[in-house]
PDB file of N, CA and C in Angstrom:
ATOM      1  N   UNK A 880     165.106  10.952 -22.690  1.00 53.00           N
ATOM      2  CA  UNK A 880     164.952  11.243 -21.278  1.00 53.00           C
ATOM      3  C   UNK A 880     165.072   9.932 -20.495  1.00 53.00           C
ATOM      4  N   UNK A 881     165.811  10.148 -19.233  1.00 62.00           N
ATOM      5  CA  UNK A 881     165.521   9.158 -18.591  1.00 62.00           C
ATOM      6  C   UNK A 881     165.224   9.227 -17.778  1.00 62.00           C
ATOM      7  N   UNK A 882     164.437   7.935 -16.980  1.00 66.00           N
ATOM      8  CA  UNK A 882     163.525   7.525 -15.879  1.00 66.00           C
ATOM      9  C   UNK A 882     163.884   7.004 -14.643  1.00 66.00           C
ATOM     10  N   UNK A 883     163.876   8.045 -13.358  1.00 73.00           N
ATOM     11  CA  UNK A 883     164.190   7.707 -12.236  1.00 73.00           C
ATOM     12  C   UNK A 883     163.359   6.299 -11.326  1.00 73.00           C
ATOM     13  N   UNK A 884     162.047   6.124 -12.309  1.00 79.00           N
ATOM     14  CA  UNK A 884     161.305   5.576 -11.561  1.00 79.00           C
ATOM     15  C   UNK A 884     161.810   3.677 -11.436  1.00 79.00           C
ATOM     16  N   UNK A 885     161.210   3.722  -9.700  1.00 85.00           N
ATOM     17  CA  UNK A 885     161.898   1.812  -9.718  1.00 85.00           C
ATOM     18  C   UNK A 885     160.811   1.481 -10.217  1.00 85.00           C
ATOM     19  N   UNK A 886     160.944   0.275 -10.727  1.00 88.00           N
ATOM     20  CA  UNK A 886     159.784  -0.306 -11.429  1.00 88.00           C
ATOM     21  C   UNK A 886     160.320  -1.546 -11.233  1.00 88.00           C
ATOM     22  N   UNK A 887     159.522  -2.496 -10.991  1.00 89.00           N
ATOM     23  CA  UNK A 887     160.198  -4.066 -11.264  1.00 89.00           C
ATOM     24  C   UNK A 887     161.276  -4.777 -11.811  1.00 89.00           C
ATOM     25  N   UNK A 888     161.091  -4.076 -13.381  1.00 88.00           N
ATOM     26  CA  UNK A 888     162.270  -4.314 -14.461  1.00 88.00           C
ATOM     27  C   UNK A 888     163.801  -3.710 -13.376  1.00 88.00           C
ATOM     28  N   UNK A 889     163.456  -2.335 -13.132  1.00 87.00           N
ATOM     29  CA  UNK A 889     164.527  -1.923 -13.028  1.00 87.00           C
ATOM     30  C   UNK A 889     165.144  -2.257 -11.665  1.00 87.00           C
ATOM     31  N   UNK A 890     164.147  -3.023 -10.713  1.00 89.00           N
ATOM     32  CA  UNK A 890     164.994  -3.692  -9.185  1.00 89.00           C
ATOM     33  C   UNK A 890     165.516  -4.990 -10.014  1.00 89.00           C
ATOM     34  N   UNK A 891     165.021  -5.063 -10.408  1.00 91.00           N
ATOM     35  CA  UNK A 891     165.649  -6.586 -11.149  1.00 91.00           C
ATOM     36  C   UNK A 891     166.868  -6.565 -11.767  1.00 91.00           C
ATOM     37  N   UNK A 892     167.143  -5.568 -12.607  1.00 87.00           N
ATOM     38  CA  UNK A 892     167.758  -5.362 -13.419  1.00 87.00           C
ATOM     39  C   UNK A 892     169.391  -4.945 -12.211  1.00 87.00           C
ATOM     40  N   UNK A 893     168.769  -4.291 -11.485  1.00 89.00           N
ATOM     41  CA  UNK A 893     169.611  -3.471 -10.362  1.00 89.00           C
ATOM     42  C   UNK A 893     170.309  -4.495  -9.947  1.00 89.00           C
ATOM     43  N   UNK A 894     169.359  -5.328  -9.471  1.00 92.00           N
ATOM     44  CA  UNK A 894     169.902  -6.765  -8.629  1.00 92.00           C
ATOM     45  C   UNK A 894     170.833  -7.957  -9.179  1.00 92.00           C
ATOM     46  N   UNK A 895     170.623  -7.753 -10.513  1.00 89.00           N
ATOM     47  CA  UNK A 895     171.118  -8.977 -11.554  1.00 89.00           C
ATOM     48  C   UNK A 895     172.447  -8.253 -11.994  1.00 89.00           C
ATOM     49  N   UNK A 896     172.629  -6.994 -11.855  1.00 87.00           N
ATOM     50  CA  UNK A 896     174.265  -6.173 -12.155  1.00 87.00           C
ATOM     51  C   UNK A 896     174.943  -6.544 -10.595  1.00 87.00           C
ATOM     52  N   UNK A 897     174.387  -6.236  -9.461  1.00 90.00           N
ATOM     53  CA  UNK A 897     174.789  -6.308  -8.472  1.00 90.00           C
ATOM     54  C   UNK A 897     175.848  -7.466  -8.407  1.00 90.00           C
ATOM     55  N   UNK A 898     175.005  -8.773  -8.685  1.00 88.00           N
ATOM     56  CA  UNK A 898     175.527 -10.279  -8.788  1.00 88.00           C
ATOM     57  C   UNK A 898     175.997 -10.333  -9.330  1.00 88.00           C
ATOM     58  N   UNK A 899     176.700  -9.830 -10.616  1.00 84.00           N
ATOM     59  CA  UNK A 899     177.543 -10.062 -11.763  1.00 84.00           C
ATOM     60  C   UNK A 899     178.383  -9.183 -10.936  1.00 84.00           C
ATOM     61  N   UNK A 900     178.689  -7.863 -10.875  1.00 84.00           N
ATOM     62  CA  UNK A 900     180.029  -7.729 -10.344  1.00 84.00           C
ATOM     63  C   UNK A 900     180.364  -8.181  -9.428  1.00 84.00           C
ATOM     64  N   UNK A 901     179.794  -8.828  -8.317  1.00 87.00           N
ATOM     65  CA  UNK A 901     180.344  -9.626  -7.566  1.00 87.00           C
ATOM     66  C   UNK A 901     180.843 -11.128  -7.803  1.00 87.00           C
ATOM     67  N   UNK A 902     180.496 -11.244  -8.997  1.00 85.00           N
ATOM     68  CA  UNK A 902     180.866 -12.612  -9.487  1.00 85.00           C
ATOM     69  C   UNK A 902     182.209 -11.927 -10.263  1.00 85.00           C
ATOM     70  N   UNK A 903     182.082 -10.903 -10.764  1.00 83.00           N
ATOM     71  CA  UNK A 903     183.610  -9.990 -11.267  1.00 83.00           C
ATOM     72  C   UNK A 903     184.169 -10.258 -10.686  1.00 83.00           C
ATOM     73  N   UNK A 904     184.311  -9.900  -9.240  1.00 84.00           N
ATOM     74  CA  UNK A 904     185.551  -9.215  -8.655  1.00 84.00           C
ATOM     75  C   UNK A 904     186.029 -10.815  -8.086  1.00 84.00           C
ATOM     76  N   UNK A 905     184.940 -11.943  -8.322  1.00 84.00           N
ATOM     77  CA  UNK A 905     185.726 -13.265  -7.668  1.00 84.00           C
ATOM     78  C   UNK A 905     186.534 -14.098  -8.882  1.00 84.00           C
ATOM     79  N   UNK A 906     186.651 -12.875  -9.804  1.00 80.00           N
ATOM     80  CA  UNK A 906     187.275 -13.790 -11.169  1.00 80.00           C
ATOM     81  C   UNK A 906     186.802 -14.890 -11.939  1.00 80.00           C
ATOM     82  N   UNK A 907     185.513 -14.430 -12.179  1.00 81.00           N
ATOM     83  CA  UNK A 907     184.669 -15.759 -12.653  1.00 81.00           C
ATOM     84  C   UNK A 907     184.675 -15.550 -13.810  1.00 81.00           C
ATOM     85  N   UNK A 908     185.108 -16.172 -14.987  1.00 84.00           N
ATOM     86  CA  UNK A 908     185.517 -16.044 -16.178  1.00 84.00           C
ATOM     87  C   UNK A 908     184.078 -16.411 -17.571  1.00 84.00           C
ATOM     88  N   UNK A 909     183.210 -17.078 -16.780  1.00 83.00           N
ATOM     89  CA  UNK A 909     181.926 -17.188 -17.399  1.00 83.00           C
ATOM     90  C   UNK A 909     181.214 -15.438 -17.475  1.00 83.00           C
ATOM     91  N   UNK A 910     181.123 -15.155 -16.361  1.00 84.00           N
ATOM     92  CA  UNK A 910     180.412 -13.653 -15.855  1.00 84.00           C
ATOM     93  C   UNK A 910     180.766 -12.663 -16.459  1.00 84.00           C
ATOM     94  N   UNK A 911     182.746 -12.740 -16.630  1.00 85.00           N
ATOM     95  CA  UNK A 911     183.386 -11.795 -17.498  1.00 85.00           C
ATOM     96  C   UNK A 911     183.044 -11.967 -19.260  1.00 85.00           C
ATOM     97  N   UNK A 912     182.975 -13.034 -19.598  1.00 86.00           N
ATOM     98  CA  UNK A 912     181.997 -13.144 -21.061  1.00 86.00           C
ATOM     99  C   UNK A 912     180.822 -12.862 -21.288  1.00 86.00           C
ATOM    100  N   UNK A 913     180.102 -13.015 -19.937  1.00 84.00           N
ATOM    101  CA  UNK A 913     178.540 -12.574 -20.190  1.00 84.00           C
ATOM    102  C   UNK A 913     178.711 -10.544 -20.375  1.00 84.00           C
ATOM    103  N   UNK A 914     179.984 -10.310 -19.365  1.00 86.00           N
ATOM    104  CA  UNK A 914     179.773  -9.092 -18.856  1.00 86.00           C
ATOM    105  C   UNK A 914     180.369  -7.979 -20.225  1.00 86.00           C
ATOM    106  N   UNK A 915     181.327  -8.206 -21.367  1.00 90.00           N
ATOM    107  CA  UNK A 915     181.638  -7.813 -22.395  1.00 90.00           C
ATOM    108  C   UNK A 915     181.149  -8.099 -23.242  1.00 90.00           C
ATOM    109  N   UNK A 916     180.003  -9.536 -23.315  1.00 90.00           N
ATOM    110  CA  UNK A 916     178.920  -9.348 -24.263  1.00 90.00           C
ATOM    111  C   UNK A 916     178.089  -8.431 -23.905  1.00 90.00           C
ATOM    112  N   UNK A 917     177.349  -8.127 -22.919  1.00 89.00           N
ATOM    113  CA  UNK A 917     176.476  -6.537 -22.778  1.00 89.00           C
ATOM    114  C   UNK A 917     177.368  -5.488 -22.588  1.00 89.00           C
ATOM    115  N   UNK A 918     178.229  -5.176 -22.498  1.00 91.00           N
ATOM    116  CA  UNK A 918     178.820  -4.141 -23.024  1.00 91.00           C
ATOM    117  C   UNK A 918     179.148  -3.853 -24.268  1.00 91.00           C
ATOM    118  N   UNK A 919     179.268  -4.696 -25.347  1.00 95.00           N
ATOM    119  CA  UNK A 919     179.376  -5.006 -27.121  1.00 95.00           C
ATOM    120  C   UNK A 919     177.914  -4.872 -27.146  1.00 95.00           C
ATOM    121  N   UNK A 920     176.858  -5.110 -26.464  1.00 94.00           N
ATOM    122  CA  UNK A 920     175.510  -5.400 -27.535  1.00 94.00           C
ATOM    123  C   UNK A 920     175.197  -3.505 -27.406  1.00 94.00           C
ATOM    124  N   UNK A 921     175.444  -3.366 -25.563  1.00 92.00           N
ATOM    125  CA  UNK A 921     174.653  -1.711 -25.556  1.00 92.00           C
ATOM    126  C   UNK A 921     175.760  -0.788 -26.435  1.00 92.00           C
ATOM    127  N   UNK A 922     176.841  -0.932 -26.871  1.00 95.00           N
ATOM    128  CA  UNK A 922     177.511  -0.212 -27.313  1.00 95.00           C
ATOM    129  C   UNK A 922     177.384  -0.234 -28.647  1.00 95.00           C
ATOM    130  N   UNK A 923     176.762  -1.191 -29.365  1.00 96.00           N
ATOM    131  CA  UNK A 923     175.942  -1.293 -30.658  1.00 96.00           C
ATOM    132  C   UNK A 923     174.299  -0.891 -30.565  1.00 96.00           C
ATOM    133  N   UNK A 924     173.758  -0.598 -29.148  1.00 95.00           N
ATOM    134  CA  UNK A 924     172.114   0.145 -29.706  1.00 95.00           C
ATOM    135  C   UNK A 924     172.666   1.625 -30.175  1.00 95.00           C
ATOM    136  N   UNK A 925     174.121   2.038 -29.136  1.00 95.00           N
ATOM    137  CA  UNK A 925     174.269   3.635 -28.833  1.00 95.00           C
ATOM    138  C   UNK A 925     174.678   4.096 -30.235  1.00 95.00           C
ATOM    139  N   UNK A 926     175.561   2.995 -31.088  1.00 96.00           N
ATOM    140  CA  UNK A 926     176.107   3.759 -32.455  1.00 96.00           C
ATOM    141  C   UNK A 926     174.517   3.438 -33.325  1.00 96.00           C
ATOM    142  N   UNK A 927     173.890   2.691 -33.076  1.00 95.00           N
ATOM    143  CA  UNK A 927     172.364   2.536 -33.819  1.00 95.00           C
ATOM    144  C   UNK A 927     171.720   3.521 -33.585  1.00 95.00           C
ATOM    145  N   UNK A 928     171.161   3.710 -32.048  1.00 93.00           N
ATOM    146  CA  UNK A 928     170.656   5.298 -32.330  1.00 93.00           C
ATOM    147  C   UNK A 928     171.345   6.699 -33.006  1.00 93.00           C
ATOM    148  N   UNK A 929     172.407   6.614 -32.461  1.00 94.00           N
ATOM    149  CA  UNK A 929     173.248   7.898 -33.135  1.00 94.00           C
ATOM    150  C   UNK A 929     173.209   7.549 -34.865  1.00 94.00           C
ATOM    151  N   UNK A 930     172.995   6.650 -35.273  1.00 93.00           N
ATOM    152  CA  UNK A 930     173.143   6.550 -36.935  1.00 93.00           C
ATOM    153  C   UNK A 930     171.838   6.990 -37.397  1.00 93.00           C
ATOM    154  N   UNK A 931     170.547   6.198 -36.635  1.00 92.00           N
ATOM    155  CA  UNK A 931     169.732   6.529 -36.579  1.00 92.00           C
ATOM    156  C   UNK A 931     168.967   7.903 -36.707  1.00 92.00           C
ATOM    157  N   UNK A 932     169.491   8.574 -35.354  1.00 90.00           N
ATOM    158  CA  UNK A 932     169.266  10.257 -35.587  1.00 90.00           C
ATOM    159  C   UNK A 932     169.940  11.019 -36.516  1.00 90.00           C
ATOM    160  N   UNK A 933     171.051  10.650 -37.111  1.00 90.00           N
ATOM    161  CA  UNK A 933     171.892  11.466 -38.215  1.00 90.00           C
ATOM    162  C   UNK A 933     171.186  11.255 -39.408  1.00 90.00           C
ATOM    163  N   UNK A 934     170.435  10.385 -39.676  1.00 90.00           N
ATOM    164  CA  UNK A 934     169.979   9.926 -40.989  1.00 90.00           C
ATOM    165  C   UNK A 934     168.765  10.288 -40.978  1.00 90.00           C
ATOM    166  N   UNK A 935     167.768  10.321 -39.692  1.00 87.00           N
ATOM    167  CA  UNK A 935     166.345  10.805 -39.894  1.00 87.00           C
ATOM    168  C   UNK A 935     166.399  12.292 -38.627  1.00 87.00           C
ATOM    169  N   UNK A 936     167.020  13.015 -38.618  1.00 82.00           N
ATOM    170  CA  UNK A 936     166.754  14.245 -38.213  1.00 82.00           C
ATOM    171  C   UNK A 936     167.094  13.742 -36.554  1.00 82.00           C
ATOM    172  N   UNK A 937     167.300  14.875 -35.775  1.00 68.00           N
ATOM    173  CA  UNK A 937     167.271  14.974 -34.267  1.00 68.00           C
ATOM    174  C   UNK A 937     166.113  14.814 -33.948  1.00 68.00           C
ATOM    175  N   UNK A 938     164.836  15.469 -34.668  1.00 54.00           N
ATOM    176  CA  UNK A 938     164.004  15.268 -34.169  1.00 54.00           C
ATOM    177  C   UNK A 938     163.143  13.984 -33.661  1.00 54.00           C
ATOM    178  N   UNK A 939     163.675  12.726 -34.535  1.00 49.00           N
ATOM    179  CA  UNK A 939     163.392  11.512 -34.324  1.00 49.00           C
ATOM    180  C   UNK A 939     163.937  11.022 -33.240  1.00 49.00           C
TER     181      UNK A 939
END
């Protein structure tokens, strides 16, 4: 489930994507490495959970 609620983490979090794509769209080539390393790390929790649940039930 997920959580609509703002919470600190998540203005922060909000705010710190904000600045990175705007550092995107000015072609900043540091930002674009930071920005396909978190896209490689979350795209390795998503096949972790999914391996995860196949191996110990849905219900986990």
């Amino acid at each position: 489930m997920v959580s609509l609620d703002k919470t600190p983490q998540t203005i922060s979090y909000g705010r710190m994507r904000a600045a990175t794509l705007a550092r995107l769209r000015s072609n900043n080539l540091l930002t674009l490495s930071l920005e396909f390393g978190e896209r490689a790390y979350l795209a390795h929790v998503a096949q972790h959970e999914a391996r995860k649940a196949a191996v110990l039930g849905q219900g986990a």
